[in-house]
Amino acid sequence: MTRKRLLRTATVVTGSLALAASLTACGGGSPAADGEGGEKVVTVYSADGLKSEKGDGWYDKVFADFTRKTGIEVKYVEGGSGEMVQRAVREKTNTQADVLITLPPFIQQADGKGLLQSYKPQGSEKVNGADKAADGKWTSVVNNYFGFVYNKKELSEAPKTWEELLDAKYKGKLQYSTPGVAGDGTAVLIKSMHDFGGQEPAMEYLKKLQANNVGPSSSTSKLAPKTDKGELLVANGDVQMNFAQSKSMPNLGIWFPAKEGGKPTSFALPYAAGLVDRAPHTENGKKLLDFLLSEEAQQLVSGVGGGFPARTDVKPTDANAVELTKLMAGVEIFEPNWADIDKNLTGYVDAWKSATGS
């Protein structure tokens, strides 16, 4: 969820072939006033999971509504969270994105690299303090949780523990996306360090798990189709993305690993959005952020996107919302120390590489 999330192979859609040329023509940090003769366009760099290949995802619906109401076209570039941040860094002297949407800890990383400017969208006052930056550099637009998927046809019930995944029946049938590249892959490190009680025991476990692991994957979103088809029995993901995928993938089930003897755990992995510093279409970016947090858009998060509204005052009662509530029942939610993770992410990823030989 390249939320993801955080990386997956970059996919450029919606006017992708002409995007590079048109953005170069705009120039980074162009002073053109969007509402005063400027271009009626806004460019979004986002982690994958909220747009559907079938055109029925939350982004598909909300972007279309936004364009219809404002006349502003949304240019969309999709990849893993880490990849989107890296791309924005490379373009810092010729800024092309207006809005950046990634999963943590990459939104914090983007802020630390000076990629974001302060803007508090309308409706952000209804977002929990933990789900937004106090200085307005970013705010969550869709809440989400980390999870795993399994093949319901091949497995009569979901695995329950991390230790169970060490069984030989999972050899060559288990895969998780690459930490440090994919958001959900990085989440594997975060959850395992929490569940096993620290970096060292987590790396010891992941070293053992490597015997069953298919290998690296920059794209979390591609693992669910493989799991649905039976090519994999187990993979990582996130609730929003996998719940949405399960509507067209009947064999896909969602579960949350526990340490043997413990409870299943997860943590919030929201899609967090920020206004890019020196964006070529700043005013249009602000309008889009306002729209993403509008009651209208937030009401569609569960029913259309399979996720959880970021606004606490929006409480959908659709069938998806009811099902998602049941799915999370009994799962212990912990809050990662994002400041520590942002500061030490490179070290954690290096430790993982050393432990797994990746």
Short mmCIF file of N, CA and C in Angstrom, two decimals, residues 267-344:
data_model
loop_
_atom_site.label_atom_id
_atom_site.label_comp_id
_atom_site.label_asym_id
_atom_site.label_seq_id
_atom_site.Cartn_x
_atom_site.Cartn_y
_atom_site.Cartn_z
N PHE A 267 0.10 -1.30 12.59
CA PHE A 267 0.27 0.12 12.89
C PHE A 267 -0.24 0.93 11.71
N ALA A 268 -0.57 2.18 12.00
CA ALA A 268 -1.11 3.05 10.96
C ALA A 268 -0.05 3.34 9.91
N LEU A 269 -0.44 3.24 8.67
CA LEU A 269 0.45 3.49 7.54
C LEU A 269 -0.32 4.37 6.55
N PRO A 270 -0.59 5.62 6.93
CA PRO A 270 -1.47 6.46 6.12
C PRO A 270 -0.82 7.00 4.85
N TYR A 271 -1.66 7.34 3.91
CA TYR A 271 -1.22 8.10 2.74
C TYR A 271 -1.17 9.56 3.18
N ALA A 272 0.03 10.11 3.25
CA ALA A 272 0.22 11.48 3.74
C ALA A 272 0.61 12.39 2.58
N ALA A 273 -0.03 13.54 2.51
CA ALA A 273 0.14 14.45 1.37
C ALA A 273 0.77 15.76 1.81
N GLY A 274 1.65 16.27 0.96
CA GLY A 274 2.27 17.56 1.22
C GLY A 274 2.36 18.38 -0.06
N LEU A 275 2.37 19.68 0.09
CA LEU A 275 2.53 20.60 -1.03
C LEU A 275 4.02 20.76 -1.31
N VAL A 276 4.43 20.49 -2.53
CA VAL A 276 5.85 20.51 -2.88
C VAL A 276 6.40 21.94 -2.88
N ASP A 277 7.57 22.10 -2.31
CA ASP A 277 8.21 23.41 -2.27
C ASP A 277 8.55 23.87 -3.69
N ARG A 278 8.30 25.12 -3.99
CA ARG A 278 8.53 25.70 -5.31
C ARG A 278 7.79 24.93 -6.40
N ALA A 279 6.58 24.48 -6.05
CA ALA A 279 5.77 23.75 -7.02
C ALA A 279 5.42 24.66 -8.19
N PRO A 280 5.39 24.12 -9.40
CA PRO A 280 5.06 24.95 -10.57
C PRO A 280 3.61 25.43 -10.57
N HIS A 281 2.73 24.73 -9.84
CA HIS A 281 1.31 25.12 -9.81
C HIS A 281 0.83 25.07 -8.36
N THR A 282 1.42 25.92 -7.53
CA THR A 282 1.16 25.89 -6.10
C THR A 282 -0.31 26.06 -5.76
N GLU A 283 -0.97 27.04 -6.38
CA GLU A 283 -2.37 27.30 -6.03
C GLU A 283 -3.27 26.12 -6.40
N ASN A 284 -2.97 25.49 -7.52
CA ASN A 284 -3.74 24.31 -7.91
C ASN A 284 -3.48 23.15 -6.95
N GLY A 285 -2.23 23.04 -6.48
CA GLY A 285 -1.90 22.03 -5.49
C GLY A 285 -2.69 22.22 -4.21
N LYS A 286 -2.81 23.47 -3.78
CA LYS A 286 -3.60 23.77 -2.58
C LYS A 286 -5.06 23.39 -2.78
N LYS A 287 -5.59 23.69 -3.95
CA LYS A 287 -7.00 23.36 -4.23
C LYS A 287 -7.22 21.85 -4.20
N LEU A 288 -6.27 21.09 -4.73
CA LEU A 288 -6.42 19.64 -4.73
C LEU A 288 -6.34 19.09 -3.31
N LEU A 289 -5.40 19.58 -2.51
CA LEU A 289 -5.30 19.13 -1.12
C LEU A 289 -6.58 19.44 -0.36
N ASP A 290 -7.15 20.62 -0.58
CA ASP A 290 -8.42 20.96 0.05
C ASP A 290 -9.50 19.95 -0.35
N PHE A 291 -9.51 19.59 -1.63
CA PHE A 291 -10.54 18.69 -2.13
C PHE A 291 -10.37 17.27 -1.58
N LEU A 292 -9.13 16.82 -1.46
CA LEU A 292 -8.88 15.47 -0.93
C LEU A 292 -9.37 15.33 0.50
N LEU A 293 -9.36 16.43 1.24
CA LEU A 293 -9.81 16.40 2.64
C LEU A 293 -11.24 16.91 2.80
N SER A 294 -11.92 17.17 1.71
CA SER A 294 -13.32 17.60 1.79
C SER A 294 -14.19 16.44 2.29
N GLU A 295 -15.31 16.77 2.90
CA GLU A 295 -16.22 15.73 3.37
C GLU A 295 -16.65 14.83 2.21
N GLU A 296 -16.86 15.44 1.06
CA GLU A 296 -17.29 14.69 -0.13
C GLU A 296 -16.29 13.59 -0.48
N ALA A 297 -15.01 13.95 -0.54
CA ALA A 297 -13.97 12.98 -0.89
C ALA A 297 -13.75 11.97 0.22
N GLN A 298 -13.77 12.43 1.45
CA GLN A 298 -13.53 11.54 2.59
C GLN A 298 -14.64 10.50 2.76
N GLN A 299 -15.86 10.84 2.40
CA GLN A 299 -16.96 9.89 2.49
C GLN A 299 -16.77 8.71 1.53
N LEU A 300 -15.94 8.91 0.49
CA LEU A 300 -15.71 7.88 -0.52
C LEU A 300 -14.54 6.96 -0.19
N VAL A 301 -13.79 7.29 0.86
CA VAL A 301 -12.56 6.56 1.15
C VAL A 301 -12.81 5.07 1.36
N SER A 302 -13.82 4.71 2.13
CA SER A 302 -14.08 3.29 2.38
C SER A 302 -14.86 2.65 1.25
N GLY A 303 -15.96 3.28 0.86
CA GLY A 303 -16.82 2.68 -0.15
C GLY A 303 -16.16 2.49 -1.50
N VAL A 304 -15.33 3.45 -1.90
CA VAL A 304 -14.65 3.38 -3.19
C VAL A 304 -13.21 2.89 -3.05
N GLY A 305 -12.49 3.42 -2.05
CA GLY A 305 -11.07 3.12 -1.94
C GLY A 305 -10.71 1.98 -1.02
N GLY A 306 -11.64 1.53 -0.18
CA GLY A 306 -11.33 0.44 0.74
C GLY A 306 -10.41 0.85 1.87
N GLY A 307 -10.37 2.15 2.16
CA GLY A 307 -9.50 2.63 3.23
C GLY A 307 -10.30 3.28 4.35
N PHE A 308 -9.60 4.03 5.19
CA PHE A 308 -10.19 4.66 6.36
C PHE A 308 -10.08 6.18 6.22
N PRO A 309 -11.15 6.93 6.44
CA PRO A 309 -11.08 8.39 6.32
C PRO A 309 -10.02 8.98 7.23
N ALA A 310 -9.35 10.01 6.77
CA ALA A 310 -8.37 10.70 7.60
C ALA A 310 -9.06 11.64 8.58
N ARG A 311 -10.22 12.16 8.20
CA ARG A 311 -10.96 13.08 9.05
C ARG A 311 -11.75 12.30 10.10
N THR A 312 -11.61 12.68 11.35
CA THR A 312 -12.28 11.97 12.44
C THR A 312 -13.78 12.24 12.47
N ASP A 313 -14.23 13.30 11.83
CA ASP A 313 -15.66 13.62 11.84
C ASP A 313 -16.41 12.95 10.70
N VAL A 314 -15.69 12.24 9.84
CA VAL A 314 -16.33 11.51 8.74
C VAL A 314 -16.37 10.03 9.11
N LYS A 315 -17.57 9.50 9.26
CA LYS A 315 -17.73 8.12 9.72
C LYS A 315 -18.66 7.37 8.77
N PRO A 316 -18.11 6.82 7.70
CA PRO A 316 -18.94 6.10 6.73
C PRO A 316 -19.60 4.87 7.34
N THR A 317 -20.75 4.51 6.82
CA THR A 317 -21.47 3.33 7.30
C THR A 317 -21.73 2.34 6.16
N ASP A 318 -21.00 2.49 5.05
CA ASP A 318 -21.20 1.59 3.91
C ASP A 318 -20.70 0.19 4.25
N ALA A 319 -20.99 -0.75 3.38
CA ALA A 319 -20.64 -2.16 3.62
C ALA A 319 -19.14 -2.34 3.80
N ASN A 320 -18.35 -1.63 3.01
CA ASN A 320 -16.89 -1.74 3.15
C ASN A 320 -16.42 -1.27 4.52
N ALA A 321 -17.00 -0.16 5.00
CA ALA A 321 -16.62 0.37 6.30
C ALA A 321 -16.91 -0.65 7.40
N VAL A 322 -18.06 -1.31 7.32
CA VAL A 322 -18.43 -2.33 8.30
C VAL A 322 -17.46 -3.50 8.25
N GLU A 323 -17.13 -3.94 7.03
CA GLU A 323 -16.22 -5.08 6.85
C GLU A 323 -14.81 -4.74 7.34
N LEU A 324 -14.36 -3.53 7.08
CA LEU A 324 -13.03 -3.11 7.53
C LEU A 324 -12.95 -3.06 9.04
N THR A 325 -14.01 -2.62 9.69
CA THR A 325 -14.04 -2.58 11.15
C THR A 325 -13.91 -3.99 11.72
N LYS A 326 -14.62 -4.94 11.13
CA LYS A 326 -14.53 -6.33 11.58
C LYS A 326 -13.14 -6.89 11.35
N LEU A 327 -12.52 -6.53 10.23
CA LEU A 327 -11.19 -7.03 9.88
C LEU A 327 -10.16 -6.62 10.93
N MET A 328 -10.30 -5.40 11.45
CA MET A 328 -9.32 -4.87 12.40
C MET A 328 -9.60 -5.27 13.84
N ALA A 329 -10.73 -5.93 14.08
CA ALA A 329 -11.10 -6.32 15.44
C ALA A 329 -10.07 -7.30 16.01
N GLY A 330 -9.61 -7.05 17.21
CA GLY A 330 -8.65 -7.94 17.86
C GLY A 330 -7.21 -7.70 17.50
N VAL A 331 -6.96 -6.74 16.60
CA VAL A 331 -5.58 -6.42 16.20
C VAL A 331 -5.06 -5.29 17.08
N GLU A 332 -3.94 -5.52 17.70
CA GLU A 332 -3.34 -4.51 18.59
C GLU A 332 -2.58 -3.49 17.75
N ILE A 333 -2.96 -2.22 17.88
CA ILE A 333 -2.35 -1.16 17.08
C ILE A 333 -1.28 -0.45 17.92
N PHE A 334 -0.06 -0.43 17.41
CA PHE A 334 1.01 0.30 18.09
C PHE A 334 1.41 1.50 17.25
N GLU A 335 2.07 2.46 17.89
CA GLU A 335 2.47 3.68 17.21
C GLU A 335 4.00 3.72 17.09
N PRO A 336 4.54 3.58 15.90
CA PRO A 336 6.00 3.62 15.72
C PRO A 336 6.57 4.98 16.10
N ASN A 337 7.83 5.00 16.46
CA ASN A 337 8.55 6.25 16.70
C ASN A 337 9.08 6.72 15.35
N TRP A 338 8.27 7.51 14.64
CA TRP A 338 8.64 7.89 13.28
C TRP A 338 9.89 8.76 13.24
N ALA A 339 10.10 9.55 14.28
CA ALA A 339 11.31 10.39 14.32
C ALA A 339 12.55 9.51 14.37
N ASP A 340 12.50 8.46 15.18
CA ASP A 340 13.63 7.52 15.26
C ASP A 340 13.81 6.78 13.94
N ILE A 341 12.71 6.35 13.35
CA ILE A 341 12.79 5.59 12.09
C ILE A 341 13.34 6.46 10.97
N ASP A 342 12.88 7.71 10.91
CA ASP A 342 13.39 8.63 9.90
C ASP A 342 14.90 8.84 10.07
N LYS A 343 15.34 8.98 11.31
CA LYS A 343 16.74 9.24 11.60
C LYS A 343 17.62 8.02 11.33
N ASN A 344 17.10 6.83 11.63
CA ASN A 344 17.93 5.62 11.59
C ASN A 344 17.55 4.64 10.48
#
